[in-house]
Coordinates of C-alpha atoms in Angstrom, one line a residue:
M1 CA -59.0 -86.0 18.9
R2 CA -57.4 -84.5 22.0
V3 CA -53.9 -85.0 20.6
H4 CA -54.8 -83.5 17.3
K5 CA -56.2 -80.3 19.0
L6 CA -53.1 -79.9 21.0
T7 CA -50.9 -80.1 17.9
I8 CA -53.0 -77.4 16.1
A9 CA -52.8 -75.1 19.2
A10 CA -49.0 -75.5 19.4
M11 CA -48.6 -74.7 15.7
A12 CA -50.7 -71.5 16.1
L13 CA -48.6 -70.4 19.1
A14 CA -45.3 -70.9 17.1
A15 CA -46.7 -68.9 14.2
G16 CA -47.5 -66.1 16.5
L17 CA -44.1 -66.0 18.1
S18 CA -42.5 -66.0 14.6
L19 CA -44.6 -63.0 13.5
T20 CA -43.7 -61.0 16.7
A21 CA -40.0 -61.6 16.1
C22 CA -40.2 -60.2 12.5
Q23 CA -41.9 -57.0 13.6
N24 CA -39.2 -56.3 16.3
D25 CA -36.5 -56.7 13.6
D26 CA -38.2 -54.1 11.3
D27 CA -38.4 -51.6 14.2
G28 CA -34.7 -51.8 14.8
T29 CA -33.9 -51.1 11.2
D30 CA -36.2 -48.0 11.1
R31 CA -34.5 -46.5 14.2
G32 CA -31.0 -46.8 12.6
A33 CA -32.0 -45.0 9.4
A34 CA -31.6 -41.3 9.0
S35 CA -34.8 -39.2 9.4
P36 CA -36.1 -37.2 6.4
A37 CA -35.1 -33.9 8.2
A38 CA -31.6 -35.1 8.8
S39 CA -31.2 -36.3 5.2
A40 CA -32.3 -32.9 3.9
A41 CA -29.9 -31.0 6.2
S42 CA -27.0 -33.2 4.9
S43 CA -27.8 -32.6 1.3
T44 CA -27.9 -28.8 1.6
G45 CA -24.7 -28.4 3.5
G46 CA -26.1 -27.4 6.9
S47 CA -24.2 -25.1 9.1
G48 CA -21.4 -27.4 10.4
S49 CA -18.0 -28.3 9.1
T50 CA -19.4 -30.4 6.2
G51 CA -21.3 -27.4 4.9
S52 CA -18.2 -25.2 5.1
D53 CA -16.2 -27.8 3.1
Q54 CA -18.8 -27.8 0.4
Q55 CA -18.8 -24.0 0.1
G56 CA -15.1 -24.1 -0.5
G57 CA -15.3 -26.8 -3.2
T58 CA -16.0 -26.8 -6.9
D59 CA -18.9 -27.8 -9.1
A60 CA -18.9 -30.4 -11.9
D61 CA -17.1 -27.9 -14.3
G62 CA -14.2 -27.3 -11.8
K63 CA -15.5 -23.8 -11.0
S64 CA -16.2 -22.5 -7.5
P65 CA -19.9 -22.0 -6.8
A66 CA -21.0 -18.4 -7.0
G67 CA -20.9 -16.5 -3.7
T68 CA -18.8 -19.1 -1.9
G69 CA -15.4 -17.2 -2.0
G70 CA -13.7 -20.0 -4.0
G71 CA -10.1 -19.3 -5.0
D72 CA -10.1 -16.2 -7.2
G73 CA -7.4 -14.4 -5.3
T74 CA -9.7 -11.9 -3.7
T75 CA -11.4 -11.4 -0.3
A76 CA -14.6 -9.7 0.6
T77 CA -12.8 -6.7 2.2
G78 CA -9.2 -6.7 1.0
G79 CA -9.6 -6.4 -2.8
S80 CA -7.1 -8.2 -5.1
G81 CA -3.6 -8.6 -3.8
G82 CA -3.4 -5.3 -1.9
S83 CA -3.7 -3.1 -5.0
G84 CA -5.5 0.2 -5.0
E85 CA -5.1 3.1 -2.6
N86 CA -4.4 0.9 0.4
G87 CA -1.4 -0.5 -1.5
K88 CA 0.3 2.9 -2.0
A89 CA 2.8 4.6 0.4
A90 CA 1.5 7.8 1.9
K91 CA 3.2 11.0 0.9
C92 CA 6.3 12.2 2.8
R93 CA 5.6 14.9 5.3
T94 CA 8.1 17.7 5.9
D95 CA 8.6 16.6 9.5
E96 CA 9.6 13.1 8.4
L97 CA 12.3 14.4 6.1
E98 CA 15.9 15.3 7.0
I99 CA 16.8 18.1 4.6
T100 CA 20.3 19.2 4.0
A101 CA 22.1 21.2 1.3
I102 CA 25.7 21.2 0.0
D103 CA 27.7 23.0 -2.6
A104 CA 28.0 20.8 -5.7
T105 CA 29.5 23.2 -8.2
V106 CA 32.1 21.6 -10.5
G107 CA 35.1 23.6 -11.4
G108 CA 34.9 25.3 -14.8
D109 CA 31.0 25.3 -14.9
D110 CA 29.5 28.6 -15.9
R111 CA 26.8 28.1 -13.3
G112 CA 26.8 27.2 -9.6
T113 CA 25.0 24.1 -8.3
V114 CA 23.6 23.3 -4.9
A115 CA 22.4 19.8 -4.1
V116 CA 19.5 19.4 -1.7
D117 CA 19.2 16.0 -0.1
L118 CA 15.9 14.6 1.3
K119 CA 16.3 11.7 3.6
N120 CA 13.3 9.7 4.9
G121 CA 13.6 9.6 8.7
G122 CA 9.9 9.0 9.4
G123 CA 10.1 5.3 10.3
R124 CA 7.9 4.2 7.3
D125 CA 7.9 4.2 3.5
C126 CA 6.6 7.4 2.0
S127 CA 6.2 8.8 -1.5
L128 CA 7.3 12.0 -3.2
A129 CA 6.0 13.3 -6.5
G130 CA 6.7 16.6 -8.4
H131 CA 9.1 19.4 -7.7
A132 CA 10.2 20.9 -4.4
G133 CA 9.6 24.6 -3.8
V134 CA 12.8 26.6 -3.5
D135 CA 13.2 30.2 -2.4
L136 CA 16.4 32.2 -1.8
K137 CA 16.4 34.8 0.9
T138 CA 18.5 37.8 -0.2
D139 CA 19.2 41.2 1.1
S140 CA 16.9 42.4 -1.7
G141 CA 14.0 40.2 -0.8
T142 CA 12.9 36.6 -1.6
L143 CA 13.7 35.1 -4.9
S144 CA 11.8 32.0 -6.1
A145 CA 13.6 29.5 -8.2
E146 CA 12.1 28.5 -11.6
R147 CA 11.5 24.9 -12.7
T148 CA 13.8 23.5 -15.4
G149 CA 10.9 21.9 -17.2
E150 CA 12.3 18.4 -16.9
P151 CA 9.7 15.6 -16.1
A152 CA 9.2 15.2 -12.4
P153 CA 9.1 11.5 -11.3
S154 CA 7.2 9.9 -8.5
V155 CA 9.3 7.9 -6.1
V156 CA 8.9 5.9 -2.9
L157 CA 11.5 6.4 -0.2
K158 CA 11.9 3.5 2.2
D159 CA 12.8 4.4 5.7
G160 CA 16.4 5.7 5.7
E161 CA 16.6 6.2 1.9
R162 CA 17.3 9.6 0.3
I163 CA 17.0 11.4 -2.9
T164 CA 18.6 14.6 -4.2
F165 CA 17.6 17.4 -6.5
G166 CA 19.7 20.3 -7.8
I167 CA 19.5 24.1 -7.7
T168 CA 21.5 26.0 -10.4
Y169 CA 22.2 29.7 -10.2
P170 CA 24.3 32.3 -12.1
I171 CA 27.8 32.9 -10.7
N172 CA 28.6 36.5 -9.9
D173 CA 31.7 37.3 -11.8
S174 CA 30.8 40.8 -12.6
G175 CA 33.2 42.3 -10.1
G176 CA 30.4 44.0 -8.2
S177 CA 29.0 43.3 -4.8
G178 CA 25.9 41.6 -6.3
V179 CA 22.8 40.4 -4.4
R180 CA 23.8 38.8 -1.2
I181 CA 22.1 35.4 -0.4
T182 CA 21.2 35.0 3.3
G183 CA 19.3 31.7 3.4
L184 CA 17.6 28.8 1.5
V185 CA 14.0 27.9 2.0
V186 CA 12.9 24.4 0.8
T187 CA 9.3 23.1 0.7
P188 CA 9.0 19.3 -0.1
P189 CA 6.8 18.3 -3.0
D190 CA 3.0 18.6 -2.3
E191 CA 3.7 20.1 1.1
T192 CA 3.1 23.6 2.6
K193 CA 5.5 23.4 5.5
S194 CA 9.0 24.7 4.7
V195 CA 12.5 24.4 6.3
T196 CA 15.1 27.2 6.2
L197 CA 18.8 26.2 5.6
D198 CA 22.1 28.0 5.4
W199 CA 23.0 28.7 1.8
P200 CA 26.1 26.7 0.9
G201 CA 26.8 28.1 -2.6
G202 CA 28.2 31.3 -3.9
A203 CA 27.7 34.2 -1.5
T204 CA 26.1 36.5 -4.1
L205 CA 24.1 36.6 -7.4
P206 CA 24.9 39.0 -10.2
V207 CA 22.6 42.1 -10.4
T208 CA 20.5 41.9 -13.6
D209 CA 17.6 43.7 -15.1
G210 CA 15.7 40.4 -15.3
S211 CA 17.2 39.2 -18.6
G212 CA 20.0 37.2 -17.0
T213 CA 20.3 33.5 -16.2
P214 CA 17.6 32.6 -13.6
V215 CA 17.9 30.5 -10.5
Q216 CA 16.4 27.1 -11.4
V217 CA 15.3 23.9 -9.5
G218 CA 15.4 20.5 -11.1
P219 CA 13.2 17.5 -10.4
L220 CA 13.8 14.8 -7.8
G221 CA 17.0 12.9 -8.7
S222 CA 18.4 15.6 -10.9
A223 CA 21.5 16.0 -8.9
G224 CA 22.1 12.2 -8.3
Q225 CA 21.8 10.3 -5.1
G226 CA 23.2 11.8 -1.9
A227 CA 25.9 10.0 0.0

């Protein structure tokens, strides 16, 4: 009977040790598994690099999720491809332009021509649109040139580029002294500041009663590109 009792006790001890070993194995597996909170953070993207990658990806239809900035060619602050007002050159200011005038009359013409050259020296691209203002200073007062009525283009001048417009005027072949021209005043398009130049054309205009050929100013480019 003593031997039988010892055998039963030994079997009970072995069973207890086996049960303890199995519980320790289960605890180790639980510690290696992700906690519920960690699993939830991973599934929603979180705030780390993984979440950033998901925001830049696509859904099942190949489209970027709304509000994630996915590849439509725009940014939150820059608009689309630099278009709009920020993409346009600012207008040319008088102080940025080098303005010169030369006699451009062709022999045999019944009218004289002066070519006025506008060169961009402002160190940046700038735009011009419309007609320049032209006034002739004479010994009888100021004479404002009329527009020819031709369409006026809008142009962008890169730094160092130039554009020319023409002034046409009646040639004084009357034999009289005429109206003496003493200066040329040019105001660039959409500007109020003017520059005064020497007049390079014929010295005088014919005296008329207002029914003669007027002094006229053409649009930008009307006298070709300056050299």
